[in-house]
XYZ file of C-alpha atoms in Angstrom:
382
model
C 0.000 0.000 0.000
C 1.036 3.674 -0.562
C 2.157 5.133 2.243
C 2.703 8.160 4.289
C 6.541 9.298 4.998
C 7.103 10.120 8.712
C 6.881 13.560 8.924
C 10.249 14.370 11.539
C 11.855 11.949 13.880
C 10.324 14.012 16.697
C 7.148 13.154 15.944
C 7.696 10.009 17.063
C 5.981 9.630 20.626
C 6.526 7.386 23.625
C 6.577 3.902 21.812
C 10.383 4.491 21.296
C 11.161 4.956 24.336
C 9.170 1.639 25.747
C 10.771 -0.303 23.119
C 14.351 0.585 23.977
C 14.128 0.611 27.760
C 11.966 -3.071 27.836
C 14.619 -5.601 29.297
C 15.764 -8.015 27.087
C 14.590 -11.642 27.306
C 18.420 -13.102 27.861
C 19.210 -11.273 31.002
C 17.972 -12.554 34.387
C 15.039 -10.591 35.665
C 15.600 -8.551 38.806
C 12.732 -8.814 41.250
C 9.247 -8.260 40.120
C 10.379 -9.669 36.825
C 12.249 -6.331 35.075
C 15.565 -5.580 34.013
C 18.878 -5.945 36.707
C 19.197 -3.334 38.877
C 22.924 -1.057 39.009
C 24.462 0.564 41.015
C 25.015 4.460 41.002
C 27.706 6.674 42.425
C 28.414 10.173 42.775
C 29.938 10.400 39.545
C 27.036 9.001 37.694
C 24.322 10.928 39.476
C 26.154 14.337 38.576
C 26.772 13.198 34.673
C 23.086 12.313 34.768
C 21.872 15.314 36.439
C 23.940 17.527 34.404
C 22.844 16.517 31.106
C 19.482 16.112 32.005
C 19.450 19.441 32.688
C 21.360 20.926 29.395
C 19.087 18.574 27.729
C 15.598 19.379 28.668
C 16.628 23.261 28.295
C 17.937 23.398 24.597
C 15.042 20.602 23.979
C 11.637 20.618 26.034
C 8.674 22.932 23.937
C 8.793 25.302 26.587
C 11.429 27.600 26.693
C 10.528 28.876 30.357
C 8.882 25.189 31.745
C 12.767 24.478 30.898
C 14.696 26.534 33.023
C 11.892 25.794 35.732
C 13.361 22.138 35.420
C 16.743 22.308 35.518
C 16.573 24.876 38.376
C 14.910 22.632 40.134
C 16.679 19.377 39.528
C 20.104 21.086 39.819
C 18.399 22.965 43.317
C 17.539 19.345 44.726
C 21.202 18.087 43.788
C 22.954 21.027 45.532
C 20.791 19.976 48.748
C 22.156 16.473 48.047
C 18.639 14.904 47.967
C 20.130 12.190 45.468
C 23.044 11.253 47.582
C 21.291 7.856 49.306
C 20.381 7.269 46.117
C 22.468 4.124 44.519
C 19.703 2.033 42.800
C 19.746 3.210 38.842
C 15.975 2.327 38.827
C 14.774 4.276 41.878
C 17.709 6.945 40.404
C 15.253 7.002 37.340
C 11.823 7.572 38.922
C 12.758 9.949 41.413
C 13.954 12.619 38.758
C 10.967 11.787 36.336
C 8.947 12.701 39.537
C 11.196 15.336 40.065
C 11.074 17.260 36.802
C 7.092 16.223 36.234
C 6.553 18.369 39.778
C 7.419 20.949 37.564
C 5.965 20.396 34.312
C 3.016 18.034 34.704
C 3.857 16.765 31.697
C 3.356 13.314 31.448
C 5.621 12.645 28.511
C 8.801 14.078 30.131
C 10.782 11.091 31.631
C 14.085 9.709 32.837
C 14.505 5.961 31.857
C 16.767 3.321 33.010
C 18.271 0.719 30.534
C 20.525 -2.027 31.696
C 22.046 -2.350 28.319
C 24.073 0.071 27.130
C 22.030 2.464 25.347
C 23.506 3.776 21.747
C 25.295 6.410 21.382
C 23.353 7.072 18.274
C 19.474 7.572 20.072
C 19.840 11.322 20.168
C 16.617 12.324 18.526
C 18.480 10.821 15.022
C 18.471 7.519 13.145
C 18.072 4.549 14.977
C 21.083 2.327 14.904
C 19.823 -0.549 12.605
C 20.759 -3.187 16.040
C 17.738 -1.478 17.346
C 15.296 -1.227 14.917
C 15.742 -4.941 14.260
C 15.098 -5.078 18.156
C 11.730 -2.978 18.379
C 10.712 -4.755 15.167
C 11.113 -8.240 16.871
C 8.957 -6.680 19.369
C 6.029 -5.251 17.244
C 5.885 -8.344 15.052
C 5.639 -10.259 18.360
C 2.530 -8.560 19.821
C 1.137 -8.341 16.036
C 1.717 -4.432 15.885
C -0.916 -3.629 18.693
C -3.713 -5.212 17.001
C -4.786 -7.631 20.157
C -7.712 -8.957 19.113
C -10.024 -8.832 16.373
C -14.004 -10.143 16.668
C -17.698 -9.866 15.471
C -19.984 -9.357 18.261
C -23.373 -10.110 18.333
C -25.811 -7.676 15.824
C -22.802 -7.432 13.046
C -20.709 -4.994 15.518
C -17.331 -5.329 15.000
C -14.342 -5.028 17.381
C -10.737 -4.039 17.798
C -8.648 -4.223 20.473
C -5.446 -1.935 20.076
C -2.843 -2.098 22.472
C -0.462 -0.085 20.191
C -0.049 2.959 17.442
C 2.551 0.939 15.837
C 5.264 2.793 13.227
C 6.368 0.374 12.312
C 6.314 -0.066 8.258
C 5.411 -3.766 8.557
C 2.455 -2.543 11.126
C 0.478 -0.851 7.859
C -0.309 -4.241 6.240
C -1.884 -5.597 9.539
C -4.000 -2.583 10.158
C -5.490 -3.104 6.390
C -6.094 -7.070 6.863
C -7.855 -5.548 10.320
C -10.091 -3.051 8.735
C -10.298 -5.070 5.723
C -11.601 -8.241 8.041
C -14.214 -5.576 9.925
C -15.341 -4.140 6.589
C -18.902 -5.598 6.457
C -19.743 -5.159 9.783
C -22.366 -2.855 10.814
C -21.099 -0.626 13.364
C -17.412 -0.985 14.761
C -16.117 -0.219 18.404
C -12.090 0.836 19.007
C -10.666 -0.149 22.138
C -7.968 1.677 23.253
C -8.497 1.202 27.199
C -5.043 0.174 27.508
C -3.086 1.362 24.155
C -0.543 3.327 25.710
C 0.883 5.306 22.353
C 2.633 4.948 19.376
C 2.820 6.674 16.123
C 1.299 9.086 14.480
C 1.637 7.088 10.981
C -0.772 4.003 12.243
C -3.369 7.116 13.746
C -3.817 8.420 9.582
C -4.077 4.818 7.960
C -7.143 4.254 10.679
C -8.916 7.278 10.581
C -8.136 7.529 6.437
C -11.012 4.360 6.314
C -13.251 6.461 8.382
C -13.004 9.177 5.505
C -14.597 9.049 1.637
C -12.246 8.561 -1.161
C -10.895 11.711 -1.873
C -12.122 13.707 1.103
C -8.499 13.797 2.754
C -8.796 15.565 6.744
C -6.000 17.414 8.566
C -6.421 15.773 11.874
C -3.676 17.319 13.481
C -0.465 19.715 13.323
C 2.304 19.380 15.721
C 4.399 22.386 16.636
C 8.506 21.676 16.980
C 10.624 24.030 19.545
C 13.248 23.580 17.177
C 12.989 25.741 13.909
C 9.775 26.529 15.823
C 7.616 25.300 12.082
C 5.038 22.969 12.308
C 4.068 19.774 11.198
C 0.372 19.006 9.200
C -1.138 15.527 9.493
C -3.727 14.747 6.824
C -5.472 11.548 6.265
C -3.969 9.190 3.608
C -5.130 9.549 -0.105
C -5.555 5.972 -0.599
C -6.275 2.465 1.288
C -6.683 -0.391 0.019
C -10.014 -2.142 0.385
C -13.589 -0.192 1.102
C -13.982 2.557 3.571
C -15.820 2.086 6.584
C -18.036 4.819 5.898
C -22.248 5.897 6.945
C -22.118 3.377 10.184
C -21.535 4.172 14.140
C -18.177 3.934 15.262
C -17.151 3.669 18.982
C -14.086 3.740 20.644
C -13.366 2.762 24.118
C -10.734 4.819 26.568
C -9.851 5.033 30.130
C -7.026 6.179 32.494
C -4.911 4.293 30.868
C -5.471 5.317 27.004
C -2.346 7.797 26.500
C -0.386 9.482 23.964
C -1.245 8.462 20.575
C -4.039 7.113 21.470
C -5.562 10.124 23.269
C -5.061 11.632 19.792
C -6.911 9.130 18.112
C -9.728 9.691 20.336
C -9.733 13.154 20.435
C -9.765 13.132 16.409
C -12.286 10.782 16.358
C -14.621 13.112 19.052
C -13.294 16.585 17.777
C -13.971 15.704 13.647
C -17.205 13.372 14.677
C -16.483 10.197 13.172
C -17.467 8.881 16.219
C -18.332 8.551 19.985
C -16.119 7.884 22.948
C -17.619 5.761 25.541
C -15.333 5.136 28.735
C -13.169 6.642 31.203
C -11.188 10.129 31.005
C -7.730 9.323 29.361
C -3.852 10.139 31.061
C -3.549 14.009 29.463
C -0.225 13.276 27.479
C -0.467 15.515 24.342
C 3.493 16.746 23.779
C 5.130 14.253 21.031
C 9.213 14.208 21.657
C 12.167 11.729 21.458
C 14.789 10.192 22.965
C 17.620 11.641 24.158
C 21.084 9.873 25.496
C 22.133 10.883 29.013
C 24.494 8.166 29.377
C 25.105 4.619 28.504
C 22.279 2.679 30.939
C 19.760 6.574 31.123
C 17.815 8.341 28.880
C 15.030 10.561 29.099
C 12.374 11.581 26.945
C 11.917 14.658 26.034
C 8.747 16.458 24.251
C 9.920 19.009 21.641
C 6.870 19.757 20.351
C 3.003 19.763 20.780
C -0.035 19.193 19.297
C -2.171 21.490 18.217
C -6.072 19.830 16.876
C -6.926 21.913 13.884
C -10.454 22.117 15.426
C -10.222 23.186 18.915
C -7.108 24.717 18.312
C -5.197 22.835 21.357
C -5.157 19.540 22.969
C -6.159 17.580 25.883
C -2.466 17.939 28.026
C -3.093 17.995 31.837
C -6.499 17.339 31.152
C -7.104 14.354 29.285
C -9.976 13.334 26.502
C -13.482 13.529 28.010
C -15.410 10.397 26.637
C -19.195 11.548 24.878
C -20.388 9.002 26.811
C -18.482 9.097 30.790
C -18.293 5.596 32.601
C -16.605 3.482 34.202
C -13.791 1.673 31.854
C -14.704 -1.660 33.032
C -18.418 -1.202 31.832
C -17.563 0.877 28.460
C -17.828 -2.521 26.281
C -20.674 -3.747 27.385
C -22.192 0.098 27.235
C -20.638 0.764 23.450
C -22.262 -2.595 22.206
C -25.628 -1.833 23.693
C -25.425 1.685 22.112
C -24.389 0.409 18.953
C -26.888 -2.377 18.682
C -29.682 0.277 19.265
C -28.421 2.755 16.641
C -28.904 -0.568 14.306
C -32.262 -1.428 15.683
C -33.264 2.756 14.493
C -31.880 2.322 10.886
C -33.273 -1.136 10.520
C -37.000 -0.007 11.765
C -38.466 -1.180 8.843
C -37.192 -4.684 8.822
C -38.847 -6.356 11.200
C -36.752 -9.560 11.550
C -33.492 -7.385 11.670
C -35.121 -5.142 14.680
C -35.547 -8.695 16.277
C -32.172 -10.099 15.557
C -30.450 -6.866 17.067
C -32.994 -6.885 20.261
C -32.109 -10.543 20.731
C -28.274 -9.374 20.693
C -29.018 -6.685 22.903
C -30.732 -9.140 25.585
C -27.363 -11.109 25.407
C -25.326 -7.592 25.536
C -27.066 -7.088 28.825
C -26.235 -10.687 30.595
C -22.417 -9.749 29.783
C -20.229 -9.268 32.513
C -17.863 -6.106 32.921
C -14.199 -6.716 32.064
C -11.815 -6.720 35.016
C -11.610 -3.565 36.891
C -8.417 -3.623 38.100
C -7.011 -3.917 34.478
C -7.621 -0.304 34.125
C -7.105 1.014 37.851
C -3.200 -0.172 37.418
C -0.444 2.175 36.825
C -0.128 2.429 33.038
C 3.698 1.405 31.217
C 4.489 4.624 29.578
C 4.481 4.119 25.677
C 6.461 7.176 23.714
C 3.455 8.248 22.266
């Protein structure tokens, strides 16, 4: 299929970050089953500390958020708040709680890798050891695309648990669509998609849109050469668009990133209806950026900007249509969908009673686990 170039390497959100900080499957887990643990000194905690702080203020979106940052991290340091410090991993959270204090930006982190991080991440080309690694990765949880399924009353269903950009990712979001194409209405959960790419966000919404009738969803804004970036909708999919039918798509605490975008382009353009919980309020796209060899930290150098509302949902999060709890937003989005059916089907009698039987058996469904969406979500780049 034809597809859209990636528009700048910052544009890239949180995925990249996950992908290089996940602990490899050779190495021994430490306890709780992550990566090994190491041990910091003095020396490391200043090196860190240091270029953290030149870092975030050539590179964070805001100019004055910045300074606010590495005043404060270098302010902490100077009152040797780090000293007890020697675990790399609790090294790691403290300053992303540290310089989030400041910015309450969800997106700006410090990560911990026990393998030695390229020299190479820098917001440039990924070295191709990598790519081959966070390919490996995608291919092995199919590019995001969890689960795919035909409810009762012709509703289809996705479950995403990814924006993948990766270039193999495309041809599994067309068999997707292409596999939910004669379904009635279709319902997008994202409950626990935790970002991604920008890339997989166009090819999905460009079957939501006619032939021909492209959409600027969004524009991102980039500190650096302070331009802007337009994303439009693809020119061309293959297979038919999934056009004139009720789409839903599921979110909750834990939808973030990417996927907050995808939702809030679905809501803000009105392709569709959100039915859930209010998402995590991560709207600044970024990269990664090298502090050492074993800590990075990701850095937003831009932000989004919805060509409708004329911001985004940072701090604040995506506000479903329809406001429940995430556990019961399936079961809710398949009633509401089955009922839509039922009103364009009025004059078909045996339809009208196909979808109410459905909608009896909606009912008796249970609510998915609540505790899947009341723990902490792993922070995608994206």
């Amino acid at each position: 299929m034809k597809r859209l170039p990636l528009k700048s390497p910052t544009m890239r959100l949180l995925l990249v970050a996950a992908c290089l900080f996940v602990a490899p499957v050779a190495h021994a887990q430490g306890p709780g089953g992550g990566q090994p643990d190491l041990t910091v000194d003095a020396a490391t905690r200043k090196t860190i500390v240091d270029s953290l702080c030149v870092k975030v203020a050539a590179r964070y979106v805001f100019p004055d958020k910045a300074a606010e940052v590495a005043k404060a991290i270098r302010k902490r340091y100077a009152a040797h708040e780090y000293d007890r410090i020697t675990s790399a991993k609790e090294f790691a959270d403290s300053l992303t709680a540290h310089v989030q204090a400041v910015t309450h930006d969800l997106h700006l982190r410090v990560h911990y890798r026990f393998d030695p991080l390229p020299e190479q991440v820098d917001a440039g080309p990924r070295p191709e050891s990598e790519k081959a690694k966070d390919h490996e990765m995608a291919r092995r949880t199919n590019f995001g695309f969890e689960r795919l399924e035909r409810l009762r009353g012709n509703v289809g269903y996705v479950d995403l648990r990814q924006f993948s950009g990766d270039p193999d990712a495309l041809s599994t979001a067309v068999a997707a669509m292409n596999f939910l194409a004669n379904t009635d209405a279709l319902i997008v959960d994202l409950r626990r998609n935790g970002g991604g790419d920008p890339e997989m966000i166009a090819t999905l919404l460009t079957y939501l849109r006619a032939p021909g009738d492209r959409l600027l969803f969004n524009t991102f804004y980039e500190r650096e050469g302070s331009k802007t970036v337009e994303w439009w909708t693809s020119p061309y999919v293959p297979g038919p668009r999934y056009l004139d039918k009720p789409v839903y798509v599921l979110t909750s605490p834990r939808t973030g990133s990417a996927a907050e975008e995808f939702a809030y382009d679905i809501q803000t353009h009105k392709l569709g209806t959100l039915v859930g919980g209010v998402t995590a309020g991560g709207a600044n796209p970024g990269d990664l950026f090298r502090l050492n060899e074993h800590f990075g930290a990701f850095i937003a150098t831009g932000r989004a900007i919805n060509p409708v509302t004329k911001t985004n949902w940072e701090g604040v999060g995506v506000k479903p249509d329809t406001l429940c709890a995430p556990e019961e937003a399936l079961k809710l989005a398949h009633a509401m969908a089955l009922r839509a059916l039922m009103q364009k089907a009025a004059a078909d009698p045996d339809r009208v009673q196909a979808l109410r039987d459905a909608l009896d058996a909606a009912a008796q469904r249970a609510p998915d686990p609540a505790e899947d969406f009341a723990r902490p979500m792993r922070r995608r780049s994206g």
